Coordinates of C-alpha atoms in Angstrom, one line a residue:
Chain W
X807 CA 195.3 33.3 136.4
X808 CA 198.5 34.2 134.7
X809 CA 202.3 33.5 135.8
X810 CA 202.9 36.3 133.8
X811 CA 201.9 38.6 130.2
X812 CA 204.0 40.8 129.0
X813 CA 205.6 41.4 125.4
X814 CA 209.2 42.0 123.4
X815 CA 211.1 41.7 120.3
X816 CA 212.8 39.2 118.6
X817 CA 215.7 40.4 115.8
X818 CA 216.2 42.9 114.5
X819 CA 218.9 44.9 112.8
X820 CA 220.5 48.5 112.9
X821 CA 220.1 50.1 109.5
X822 CA 221.7 54.1 108.7
X823 CA 219.0 56.3 107.4
X824 CA 219.7 60.2 105.5
X825 CA 217.6 63.1 107.1
X826 CA 215.3 62.4 104.2
X827 CA 214.9 58.5 104.3
X828 CA 214.0 58.8 108.1
X829 CA 211.0 61.4 107.0
X830 CA 213.2 64.6 107.1
X831 CA 213.2 64.0 110.9
X832 CA 215.8 65.0 112.8
X833 CA 219.4 64.2 111.3
X834 CA 220.7 61.0 109.8
X835 CA 221.3 58.4 112.2
X836 CA 220.3 54.8 112.7
X837 CA 216.7 52.8 113.1
X838 CA 216.2 49.6 113.2
X839 CA 214.5 46.7 111.0
X840 CA 212.8 43.7 110.9
X841 CA 212.4 42.8 114.1
X842 CA 209.4 40.9 115.2
X843 CA 207.0 42.3 118.1
X844 CA 205.5 39.5 120.0
X845 CA 202.8 39.0 123.2
X846 CA 202.6 36.3 125.3
X847 CA 200.5 35.2 128.1
X848 CA 201.7 32.4 130.1
X849 CA 199.2 30.2 132.6
X850 CA 200.2 29.0 136.4
X851 CA 201.8 26.6 136.4
X852 CA 202.4 26.9 132.3
X853 CA 206.0 25.7 132.2
X854 CA 204.6 21.7 132.1
X855 CA 203.3 22.1 128.2
X856 CA 205.3 23.2 125.0
X857 CA 204.5 26.9 124.7
X858 CA 202.4 27.9 121.1
X859 CA 203.7 30.3 118.7
X860 CA 200.4 32.1 116.6
X861 CA 201.5 33.1 113.7
X862 CA 198.3 35.2 111.4
X863 CA 198.0 35.8 107.8
X864 CA 197.8 38.0 105.0
X865 CA 197.0 41.9 105.7
X866 CA 196.2 40.8 109.0
X867 CA 198.4 41.1 112.0
X868 CA 198.3 39.2 115.6
X869 CA 194.8 40.2 116.7
X870 CA 193.4 37.8 114.0
X871 CA 194.4 34.9 117.8
X872 CA 192.7 37.2 120.0
X873 CA 188.7 38.4 120.8
X874 CA 186.9 37.0 118.0
X875 CA 185.0 39.1 115.6
X876 CA 181.8 39.0 116.9
X877 CA 183.2 39.2 120.7
X878 CA 184.0 35.5 122.3
X879 CA 187.1 34.5 123.3
X880 CA 190.3 33.9 121.0
X881 CA 192.8 30.6 120.4
X882 CA 195.1 33.1 122.6
X883 CA 193.2 32.6 126.0
X884 CA 192.1 29.4 124.9
X885 CA 195.3 27.8 124.5
X886 CA 196.4 29.6 127.8
X887 CA 193.4 28.3 129.6
X888 CA 194.4 24.5 128.3
X889 CA 198.1 25.3 130.2
X890 CA 200.0 25.9 127.3
X891 CA 201.9 29.2 127.5
X892 CA 200.8 31.4 124.1
X893 CA 202.9 33.7 122.2
X894 CA 201.7 35.6 119.4
X895 CA 203.3 37.9 116.7
X896 CA 203.3 40.2 114.4
X897 CA 204.8 39.0 111.3
X898 CA 207.9 41.3 110.4
X899 CA 206.6 45.0 108.5
X900 CA 203.2 44.0 110.0
X901 CA 201.7 45.9 112.6
X902 CA 203.8 46.4 116.0
X903 CA 206.9 45.0 114.2
X904 CA 206.4 48.3 111.9
X905 CA 208.2 47.9 108.2
X906 CA 210.8 50.1 106.2
X907 CA 210.1 53.2 105.6
X908 CA 213.3 54.2 103.3
X909 CA 211.8 53.7 99.9
X910 CA 208.9 55.6 100.2
X911 CA 210.3 58.7 101.6
X912 CA 213.0 58.7 98.8
X913 CA 209.9 58.2 96.6
X914 CA 208.2 60.9 98.2
X915 CA 211.7 62.8 97.4
X916 CA 211.8 62.0 93.9
X917 CA 214.6 59.8 93.9
X918 CA 213.3 57.0 93.6
X919 CA 210.8 56.2 90.7
X920 CA 207.6 55.6 91.8
X921 CA 207.6 51.8 90.3
X922 CA 210.0 50.9 92.6
X923 CA 208.0 51.3 95.8
X924 CA 206.2 48.1 97.2
X925 CA 203.4 47.2 96.7
X926 CA 200.6 47.4 99.9
X927 CA 197.9 44.3 99.5
X928 CA 194.9 44.8 100.5
X929 CA 191.8 41.9 100.3
X930 CA 188.2 44.1 99.7
X931 CA 184.9 43.1 102.0
X932 CA 183.7 41.6 98.5
X933 CA 187.0 39.7 97.8
X934 CA 187.3 38.2 101.4
X935 CA 183.9 36.8 101.8
X936 CA 183.9 34.3 99.1
X937 CA 187.5 33.3 98.9
X938 CA 187.3 32.8 103.0
X939 CA 183.9 30.8 102.5
X940 CA 181.8 32.7 104.5
X941 CA 179.2 32.2 101.6
X942 CA 178.8 31.8 97.7
X943 CA 178.7 35.7 97.7
X944 CA 178.9 38.5 99.8
X945 CA 176.1 38.7 102.1
X946 CA 174.9 35.3 101.6
X947 CA 176.1 32.6 103.7
X948 CA 176.3 28.7 103.4
X949 CA 173.7 27.3 105.4
X950 CA 176.1 25.5 107.8
X951 CA 178.0 28.4 108.5
X952 CA 180.5 28.7 110.7
X953 CA 182.1 32.4 110.2
X954 CA 180.3 34.8 112.8
X955 CA 179.1 36.5 109.5
X956 CA 177.0 38.4 111.5
X957 CA 180.5 40.5 112.4
X958 CA 181.9 40.4 109.0
X959 CA 182.6 43.7 109.2
X960 CA 184.5 43.8 112.2
X961 CA 187.1 41.1 110.5
X962 CA 187.2 43.9 108.2
X963 CA 188.5 46.1 110.6
X964 CA 191.4 43.6 111.6
X965 CA 192.5 44.0 107.9
X966 CA 195.7 46.5 107.8
X967 CA 198.6 46.8 104.5
X968 CA 200.4 43.9 103.9
X969 CA 203.8 45.3 103.1
X970 CA 205.7 41.9 102.6
X971 CA 207.0 43.2 99.0
X972 CA 209.5 45.2 100.9
X973 CA 211.1 42.1 102.8
X974 CA 214.4 41.3 102.1
X975 CA 215.0 37.6 100.8
X976 CA 214.2 35.5 102.9
X977 CA 211.3 37.1 105.3
X978 CA 213.4 37.7 108.3
X979 CA 210.2 36.4 109.9
X980 CA 211.6 32.7 109.3
X981 CA 214.5 33.2 111.5
X982 CA 212.9 35.1 114.0
X983 CA 210.6 32.8 114.2
X984 CA 212.9 29.9 114.9
X985 CA 214.6 31.8 117.1
X986 CA 211.8 32.5 119.2
X987 CA 211.1 28.5 119.2
X988 CA 214.7 28.3 119.8
X989 CA 214.5 31.0 123.3
X990 CA 211.1 28.8 124.3
X991 CA 213.3 25.2 124.4
X992 CA 209.4 23.7 123.1
X993 CA 207.7 25.1 120.8
X994 CA 204.5 24.4 118.4
X995 CA 204.7 26.8 115.6
X996 CA 201.3 27.2 114.5
X997 CA 200.7 29.6 111.5
X998 CA 197.8 30.5 108.9
X999 CA 197.0 31.5 105.8
X1000 CA 200.0 33.6 104.4
X1001 CA 201.9 32.5 107.5
X1002 CA 200.5 28.6 107.5
X1003 CA 203.8 27.7 105.8
X1004 CA 205.9 29.6 108.3
X1005 CA 206.5 27.2 111.1
X1006 CA 208.6 24.7 108.5
X1007 CA 210.3 27.9 106.6
X1008 CA 211.7 28.4 110.3
X1009 CA 212.6 24.6 110.7
X1010 CA 214.3 24.5 108.2
X1011 CA 216.4 27.6 109.1
X1012 CA 217.3 26.2 112.8
X1013 CA 214.0 23.4 113.4
X1014 CA 216.1 22.8 117.4
X1015 CA 213.1 24.5 119.6
X1016 CA 210.8 23.9 116.9
X1017 CA 208.7 20.4 118.6
X1018 CA 205.7 20.4 116.2
X1019 CA 204.0 22.5 113.8
X1020 CA 200.5 23.2 113.5
X1021 CA 199.5 24.5 109.1
X1022 CA 196.4 26.4 109.7
X1023 CA 194.6 26.8 106.3
X1024 CA 198.1 27.4 104.6
X1025 CA 198.0 28.9 101.2
X1026 CA 200.5 26.6 100.7
X1027 CA 202.5 23.3 101.2
X1028 CA 205.4 24.0 99.0
X1029 CA 206.0 21.1 96.9
X1030 CA 209.3 22.5 95.9
X1031 CA 210.9 21.1 98.6
X1032 CA 214.6 19.0 98.7
X1033 CA 214.0 15.9 100.2
X1034 CA 216.7 17.0 102.2
X1035 CA 214.3 19.3 103.7
X1036 CA 211.0 17.2 104.0
X1037 CA 213.6 15.2 106.0
X1038 CA 214.2 17.8 108.0
X1039 CA 210.8 18.5 108.5
X1040 CA 210.1 15.4 109.2
X1041 CA 212.1 15.7 112.5
X1042 CA 209.0 17.0 114.5
X1043 CA 205.5 16.2 113.8
X1044 CA 203.1 17.9 111.3
X1045 CA 199.6 18.5 111.6
X1046 CA 197.4 20.4 109.2
X1047 CA 193.7 22.0 109.4
X1048 CA 191.5 22.7 106.6
X1049 CA 187.8 23.8 107.5
X1050 CA 184.9 23.1 104.7
X1051 CA 183.6 24.7 101.6
X1052 CA 187.6 23.7 99.7
X1053 CA 186.0 23.4 96.4
X1054 CA 183.2 25.9 96.8
X1055 CA 184.7 29.0 95.8
X1056 CA 182.8 30.8 93.2
X1057 CA 185.4 31.5 90.2
X1058 CA 185.2 35.0 88.2
X1059 CA 184.9 38.5 89.7
X1060 CA 185.2 38.0 93.5
X1061 CA 187.8 34.9 93.1
X1062 CA 191.6 34.7 94.2
X1063 CA 191.8 31.1 94.4
X1064 CA 190.2 28.0 95.2
X1065 CA 191.1 26.0 98.3
X1066 CA 191.0 22.9 97.1
X1067 CA 194.5 23.5 95.9
X1068 CA 196.1 24.3 98.6
X1069 CA 194.3 21.4 100.5
X1070 CA 195.7 18.8 97.7
X1071 CA 199.6 20.2 97.7
X1072 CA 199.4 19.6 101.8
X1073 CA 197.9 15.7 101.0
X1074 CA 201.1 15.6 98.8
X1075 CA 203.1 17.5 101.4
X1076 CA 202.0 14.9 103.7
X1077 CA 202.9 12.1 102.2
X1078 CA 205.9 12.5 101.3
X1079 CA 207.0 13.4 105.0
X1080 CA 205.2 10.1 105.6
X1081 CA 207.6 8.7 103.0
X1082 CA 210.2 10.0 104.7
X1083 CA 209.6 8.9 108.1
X1084 CA 208.0 11.5 109.9
X1085 CA 204.6 11.9 111.5
X1086 CA 202.5 14.1 109.6
X1087 CA 198.8 14.5 109.2
X1088 CA 195.6 15.8 108.2
X1089 CA 192.8 17.7 110.1
X1090 CA 189.7 17.9 108.4
X1091 CA 187.2 18.8 110.2
X1092 CA 184.1 17.5 107.8
X1093 CA 185.8 14.4 107.9
X1094 CA 184.6 14.6 111.4
X1095 CA 181.7 15.2 110.9
X1096 CA 181.9 19.0 111.4
X1097 CA 180.4 21.0 109.0
X1098 CA 180.8 24.7 107.9
X1099 CA 184.1 26.0 108.6
X1100 CA 185.8 28.8 107.1
X1101 CA 189.3 29.6 106.4
X1102 CA 189.0 32.3 109.5
X1103 CA 188.6 29.0 111.7
X1104 CA 190.1 30.2 114.4
X1105 CA 186.8 33.2 114.4
X1106 CA 184.7 30.7 113.6
X1107 CA 181.5 29.9 116.1
X1108 CA 182.6 26.7 116.7
X1109 CA 186.8 27.8 117.0
X1110 CA 187.2 25.7 120.3
X1111 CA 185.9 22.7 119.0
X1112 CA 188.3 22.5 116.1
X1113 CA 191.0 24.0 119.3
X1114 CA 190.2 21.1 121.5
X1115 CA 191.0 19.0 118.2
X1116 CA 194.2 21.0 118.0
X1117 CA 195.3 20.2 121.7
X1118 CA 194.6 16.9 121.8
X1119 CA 196.9 16.6 118.4
X1120 CA 199.2 18.3 120.3
X1121 CA 198.6 16.0 123.8
X1122 CA 199.4 13.1 121.7
X1123 CA 202.3 14.4 119.4
X1124 CA 204.3 16.2 120.8
X1125 CA 207.4 15.3 123.1
Chain L
X962 CA 194.4 37.0 138.5
X963 CA 192.2 38.6 135.7
X964 CA 188.3 38.9 135.2
X965 CA 188.8 39.2 131.3
X966 CA 191.5 40.1 128.4
X967 CA 191.2 40.9 125.1
X968 CA 190.7 43.4 122.0
X969 CA 188.5 45.0 119.3
X970 CA 187.9 47.9 117.4
X971 CA 187.0 51.5 118.2
X972 CA 185.5 53.4 115.1
X973 CA 186.5 53.1 111.6
X974 CA 184.1 53.8 108.4
X975 CA 184.3 51.9 104.6
X976 CA 186.1 52.8 102.0
X977 CA 185.7 52.0 97.5
X978 CA 189.0 51.5 96.5
X979 CA 189.5 50.5 92.9
X980 CA 191.7 47.6 91.6
X981 CA 195.3 49.2 92.0
X982 CA 194.5 51.2 94.8
X983 CA 194.2 47.8 96.9
X984 CA 197.2 47.0 95.3
X985 CA 196.6 44.9 92.4
X986 CA 195.2 42.4 94.7
X987 CA 191.6 40.9 93.3
X988 CA 188.4 43.6 91.8
X989 CA 187.9 46.8 93.6
X990 CA 185.4 47.1 96.3
X991 CA 185.4 48.2 100.3
X992 CA 187.5 48.0 103.0
X993 CA 188.2 49.6 106.7
X994 CA 189.6 52.7 107.4
X995 CA 190.2 54.9 110.7
X996 CA 189.0 52.1 112.6
X997 CA 191.4 52.2 116.5
X998 CA 192.6 48.6 117.7
X999 CA 192.7 48.5 121.5
X1000 CA 193.6 45.5 123.6
X1001 CA 192.6 45.1 127.5
X1002 CA 192.6 43.8 130.8
X1003 CA 190.5 43.5 133.2
X1004 CA 191.3 43.0 136.8
X1005 CA 189.1 40.6 138.8
X1006 CA 186.8 42.8 140.8
X1007 CA 187.5 45.1 138.2
X1008 CA 184.4 47.2 137.9
X1009 CA 184.7 49.0 140.8
X1010 CA 187.8 51.7 139.9
X1011 CA 187.7 53.6 136.4
X1012 CA 189.7 51.9 133.2
X1013 CA 192.6 53.9 132.1
X1014 CA 192.7 54.1 128.8
X1015 CA 196.9 54.7 127.7
X1016 CA 198.0 55.9 124.5
X1017 CA 201.2 55.6 123.4
X1018 CA 203.3 58.9 121.4
X1019 CA 205.4 59.3 117.6
X1020 CA 206.5 57.1 116.3
X1021 CA 205.7 54.7 118.6
X1022 CA 202.8 51.4 119.4
X1023 CA 200.2 50.8 122.2
X1024 CA 203.9 48.9 123.4
X1025 CA 204.9 51.6 125.0
X1026 CA 203.2 50.6 127.9
X1027 CA 204.0 46.9 128.1
X1028 CA 206.8 45.5 129.2
X1029 CA 209.8 47.8 129.2
X1030 CA 213.1 47.6 127.5
X1031 CA 214.9 45.9 129.9
X1032 CA 212.3 43.0 130.6
X1033 CA 210.2 45.0 133.8
X1034 CA 206.6 45.3 134.4
X1035 CA 205.0 47.7 132.5
X1036 CA 202.5 50.3 133.3
X1037 CA 199.9 48.0 131.4
X1038 CA 199.9 45.5 134.0
X1039 CA 200.7 47.8 137.0
X1040 CA 197.4 50.1 136.6
X1041 CA 195.8 46.5 136.5
X1042 CA 197.6 45.3 139.5
X1043 CA 196.3 48.1 141.2
X1044 CA 192.9 47.6 139.9
X1045 CA 192.0 49.5 137.0
X1046 CA 190.8 48.2 134.2
X1047 CA 193.3 49.1 131.6
X1048 CA 193.0 49.8 127.6
X1049 CA 196.1 50.3 125.4
X1050 CA 194.9 51.4 121.4
X1051 CA 197.1 51.7 118.9
X1052 CA 196.7 55.0 117.1
X1053 CA 194.4 55.1 114.5
X1054 CA 197.6 55.2 111.6
X1055 CA 200.0 52.7 113.7
X1056 CA 200.2 49.2 114.6
X1057 CA 197.5 46.9 114.2
X1058 CA 195.1 50.0 113.6
X1059 CA 196.3 50.0 110.1
X1060 CA 196.6 52.7 107.7
X1061 CA 194.9 54.0 104.5
X1062 CA 197.4 52.6 101.8
X1063 CA 195.4 54.3 98.6
X1064 CA 197.6 57.1 98.2
X1065 CA 200.2 54.8 98.0
X1066 CA 199.4 52.4 96.1
X1067 CA 198.3 55.2 93.3
X1068 CA 201.8 56.9 93.6
X1069 CA 203.4 53.5 92.8
X1070 CA 200.9 52.9 89.5
X1071 CA 201.9 56.8 88.5
X1072 CA 198.6 58.2 88.5
X1073 CA 199.7 60.0 91.3
X1074 CA 202.1 62.9 92.1
X1075 CA 205.0 61.8 94.2
X1076 CA 205.2 65.3 95.7
X1077 CA 201.6 64.0 97.0
X1078 CA 202.4 60.8 99.2
X1079 CA 202.7 61.1 102.5
X1080 CA 205.7 61.4 104.6
X1081 CA 206.3 58.9 107.2
X1082 CA 208.3 59.7 110.0
X1083 CA 210.9 57.9 112.5
X1084 CA 213.1 59.0 114.8
X1085 CA 216.8 57.8 114.5
X1086 CA 218.4 56.2 117.6
X1087 CA 220.8 59.9 117.9
X1088 CA 217.9 62.2 118.1
X1089 CA 215.9 59.9 120.6
X1090 CA 219.1 59.3 122.8
X1091 CA 219.2 63.7 124.1
X1092 CA 215.7 64.8 123.3
X1093 CA 213.9 61.6 125.3
X1094 CA 216.7 63.0 128.1
X1095 CA 218.7 59.8 128.0
X1096 CA 221.8 62.2 128.7
X1097 CA 224.3 64.8 126.9
X1098 CA 224.3 62.6 123.5
X1099 CA 224.1 59.0 122.3
X1100 CA 226.0 56.6 125.2
X1101 CA 226.8 59.1 127.6
X1102 CA 223.9 58.8 129.9
X1103 CA 223.1 61.3 132.9
X1104 CA 224.6 60.9 136.2
X1105 CA 221.4 60.5 137.6
X1106 CA 219.4 59.1 135.1
X1107 CA 216.0 56.6 135.2
X1108 CA 215.9 55.3 131.4
X1109 CA 217.4 51.8 131.8
X1110 CA 220.0 52.7 129.0
X1111 CA 221.7 49.7 128.7
X1112 CA 217.9 48.8 126.7
X1113 CA 218.3 51.6 124.4
X1114 CA 218.4 49.0 121.5
X1115 CA 214.9 47.2 122.7
X1116 CA 213.5 51.3 122.6
X1117 CA 214.8 51.4 119.1
X1118 CA 212.6 48.1 117.9
X1119 CA 209.3 49.7 118.9
X1120 CA 209.8 52.7 116.8
X1121 CA 208.0 51.9 113.9
X1122 CA 206.7 54.3 110.4
X1123 CA 204.8 57.2 111.9
X1124 CA 201.8 57.7 109.1
X1125 CA 199.7 60.4 110.7
X1126 CA 200.5 63.0 108.0
X1127 CA 198.7 60.5 105.8
X1128 CA 195.3 61.4 108.3
X1129 CA 192.3 63.5 108.1
X1130 CA 191.6 65.8 109.8
X1131 CA 190.5 65.7 112.9
X1132 CA 192.2 62.8 113.9
X1133 CA 190.2 59.8 113.8
X1134 CA 192.0 59.0 117.0
X1135 CA 190.3 61.8 119.0
X1136 CA 186.7 60.4 118.3
X1137 CA 187.6 57.3 118.8
X1138 CA 189.2 57.4 122.0
X1139 CA 185.8 59.6 123.1
X1140 CA 184.0 56.5 121.7
X1141 CA 186.0 53.8 124.0
X1142 CA 185.4 56.5 127.4
X1143 CA 181.5 56.7 126.8
X1144 CA 181.8 52.8 126.3
X1145 CA 183.6 52.4 129.2
X1146 CA 181.5 55.1 131.0
X1147 CA 184.3 55.6 133.4
X1148 CA 187.3 56.7 131.9
X1149 CA 191.0 58.0 132.4
X1150 CA 193.0 59.0 129.4
X1151 CA 196.3 59.2 129.4
X1152 CA 198.6 60.0 126.4
X1153 CA 202.1 60.4 126.1
X1154 CA 204.1 62.7 124.0
X1155 CA 202.2 63.5 120.4
X1156 CA 199.7 61.5 122.3
X1157 CA 199.4 63.8 125.3
X1158 CA 197.1 66.3 124.0
X1159 CA 195.0 63.4 122.8
X1160 CA 192.8 63.5 125.9
X1161 CA 191.8 66.6 125.4
X1162 CA 191.1 66.9 122.1
X1163 CA 188.9 63.5 123.0
X1164 CA 187.2 65.6 125.5
X1165 CA 186.5 68.5 123.0
X1166 CA 184.6 66.3 121.5
X1167 CA 182.2 64.2 124.1
X1168 CA 184.2 64.6 127.6
X1169 CA 181.1 62.3 128.7
X1170 CA 183.1 59.4 130.0
X1171 CA 185.9 61.3 130.7
X1172 CA 186.5 61.2 134.5
X1173 CA 190.1 61.9 134.6
X1174 CA 192.8 63.1 132.0
X1175 CA 196.8 62.6 132.4
X1176 CA 199.0 64.3 130.2
X1177 CA 202.8 62.4 130.6
X1178 CA 204.9 64.7 128.9
X1179 CA 202.9 65.9 126.2
X1180 CA 204.1 67.2 123.3
X1181 CA 201.9 70.7 123.7
X1182 CA 199.2 72.2 126.4
X1183 CA 198.1 73.9 123.3
X1184 CA 197.6 78.0 123.7
X1185 CA 195.5 78.5 120.8
X1186 CA 192.1 76.7 123.0
X1187 CA 189.4 79.4 123.4
X1188 CA 188.3 79.9 126.9
X1189 CA 185.1 77.6 125.8
X1190 CA 186.8 75.2 125.4
X1191 CA 189.0 76.0 128.5
X1192 CA 185.7 75.5 130.0
X1193 CA 185.0 72.4 128.9
X1194 CA 188.3 70.8 129.8
X1195 CA 187.9 72.3 133.3
X1196 CA 185.1 69.5 133.8
X1197 CA 186.9 67.0 134.4
X1198 CA 190.4 66.8 137.0
X1199 CA 194.0 67.2 135.2
X1200 CA 197.0 66.0 135.8
X1201 CA 200.4 67.1 133.6
X1202 CA 203.7 64.4 134.3
X1203 CA 207.5 65.9 132.8
X1204 CA 210.4 64.8 134.0
X1205 CA 213.5 65.8 134.6
X1206 CA 216.5 68.0 132.6
X1207 CA 213.7 69.2 130.9
X1208 CA 216.2 72.1 130.0
X1209 CA 219.0 70.3 129.3
X1210 CA 218.4 68.8 125.6
X1211 CA 221.7 70.0 124.2
X1212 CA 221.3 72.3 120.9
X1213 CA 222.9 71.2 117.9
X1214 CA 222.3 68.5 115.7
X1215 CA 220.5 66.0 117.5
X1216 CA 218.1 68.7 119.2
X1217 CA 214.4 68.2 118.1
X1218 CA 213.0 70.2 120.8
X1219 CA 214.0 71.6 124.5
X1220 CA 210.9 69.9 126.8
X1221 CA 210.9 73.1 129.0
X1222 CA 208.3 74.7 126.2
X1223 CA 206.2 72.2 126.7
X1224 CA 206.7 71.5 130.9
X1225 CA 205.9 75.6 130.3
X1226 CA 202.9 76.1 128.3
X1227 CA 201.5 73.2 130.4
X1228 CA 201.9 75.1 132.8
X1229 CA 200.1 78.2 131.8
X1230 CA 197.5 75.6 130.4
X1231 CA 197.3 74.7 134.2
X1232 CA 196.6 78.0 135.3
X1233 CA 193.8 78.6 132.4
X1234 CA 192.2 75.5 133.7
X1235 CA 192.2 76.6 137.4
X1236 CA 191.0 79.8 136.5
X1237 CA 188.1 78.5 135.1
X1238 CA 187.5 76.3 138.0
X1239 CA 188.6 73.3 137.0
X1240 CA 191.0 71.0 139.2
X1241 CA 194.4 70.4 137.2
X1242 CA 198.1 70.0 138.5
X1243 CA 201.7 69.4 137.5
X1244 CA 203.5 66.5 138.8
X1245 CA 206.8 66.7 138.6
X1246 CA 209.1 65.0 139.9
X1247 CA 212.7 66.6 140.7
X1248 CA 210.2 69.0 143.0
X1249 CA 209.3 65.5 145.8
X1250 CA 213.3 65.0 145.1
X1251 CA 212.9 62.7 142.1
X1252 CA 215.3 63.0 139.6
X1253 CA 216.4 62.2 136.3
X1254 CA 213.9 60.8 135.6
X1255 CA 212.8 60.9 131.3
X1256 CA 210.6 61.1 128.5
X1257 CA 209.6 57.7 128.1
X1258 CA 208.9 58.0 132.4
X1259 CA 206.6 55.0 132.1
X1260 CA 209.8 52.7 131.3
X1261 CA 212.3 54.5 133.7
X1262 CA 213.8 52.6 136.1
X1263 CA 211.8 54.2 138.2
X1264 CA 208.8 53.9 136.3
X1265 CA 206.5 52.0 139.5
X1266 CA 207.0 54.7 141.3
X1267 CA 205.9 57.5 139.4
X1268 CA 203.0 55.0 138.6
X1269 CA 202.2 55.4 142.3
X1270 CA 202.4 59.1 142.3
X1271 CA 199.4 58.9 139.3
X1272 CA 197.6 56.5 141.5
X1273 CA 197.0 58.4 144.2
X1274 CA 196.3 61.1 141.7
X1275 CA 193.4 59.0 140.8
X1276 CA 192.3 57.5 143.9
X1277 CA 191.8 61.9 144.9
X1278 CA 190.3 63.3 142.1
X1279 CA 188.9 60.9 139.9
X1280 CA 185.4 60.3 140.7

């Protein structure tokens, strides 16, 4: 039972492009770039709880938070069922947010050197398996693995080209997320992996509407933040969530990174926020006897158990 | 009140790519391509009416059918409220369906000539206005215009790069739509503009699950279909929908096409289907005294009035 559902855009600006830049389609003119698509669901009575904004990670889209690869309920619907309005964006340059195709068409026309074309990143399935900690090598799951590995091919379909290298600096998603939170008045920004630090970056733009931040397996908890920035981040409660097997990622051919590094960096970040008077904590399920969670923790078999822990944290910490 | 909502993929295949093709990110391996993302909503009691699949047009995504640019209810929600399960895909190579980035990264690396890079198409706002028949020139609306022209900038944000030129032949969306209909058992395929003929193409692949086809301002009703193909298409009812001002598109700088041409081609197509014993008809609102509808008829101010006409047709014609 929903009070409302729908979609809209945040941000965006007009740029003028040539005939070639538009794909040799129609005369020169203006298009919109850097807008952020957002889909939302508001439950009946949903004005009483904070809105939750769920930002996906690298090569992925808002699909991350929807129906899981093996067909179970995603966090988007579960948080709605628990009374929270839920907003799911596609990062600027991904999915329904689109990207600026100018340079690609100029390269095609030969007026821009090939080497200036932004790279489009993709994870291979062989990289995903060990690095998302489904198991030690593709096809072999950890005994306690929580990711539904039989449906790994469905996760593979969620991956699309990552064009973040084509974006201006700072990434327009930061301001768009901040603006979205301001518009919502009371929002918890949740980010995953590449998007894990986006709530922090959005808060540094303007924290007015940001009443909580949940960093789910962030690729980075930046050590480079200044004390002034840490003080600003300390004005809203912060929860960092990591799964299991953090140091088990095998080194060698299929290993992009160990997740122990980001975990340790986030522990140091939490300590800095607390030292600045803030409310920050780590949710590390193995400490609670919950084992086997993967990098795609929102899609794991126990995803609703993990969601309940986050929901409890929101209830207790988000004003 | 929904019985269910969520998303999934149809189709897709694995391809092996090199380190460079993956964006110099991780070792060589397999990725998924040509899958089609589908979001769905099923109303309470929704098993009693045919599912409606809504396919967007050129440079657009499934957003076409969601909340309108001026914030009103989209056809996705309205058809659900009228008791139909609704399925909204992103065409293969667009939005959350993603595309194959192989050739772009090879061009970047200099191993593929720039000229072999697929073009990425975009409409400029200046092209959209007269060609989508908002008015005779950008900023000037027809007196009876139904498109919410004050929100034209929000439609502009719905546009993303069109990579259909990068797709294999036949377009994988055709089989994906046919497979989706088979999976749904009883589906009405609705396509808009570039996607307007997709229901026909899907039915030519396999019409088992396709119990009706609605072509909304199709860019083309192909005259090239053989009599055998027409006979196959004649096995399910077909409705073609066009708005107003079809021959008013100004010629000259901003004109890509006149819509009178596709309208006339579709009338000829309807005549062929009927001659083959099929059930095909044109819904042309001006004949009913409804004036001013644009190419984005599902977003027009009277979009629910038009939806009601289509819903009535479904009730009467789709078994």
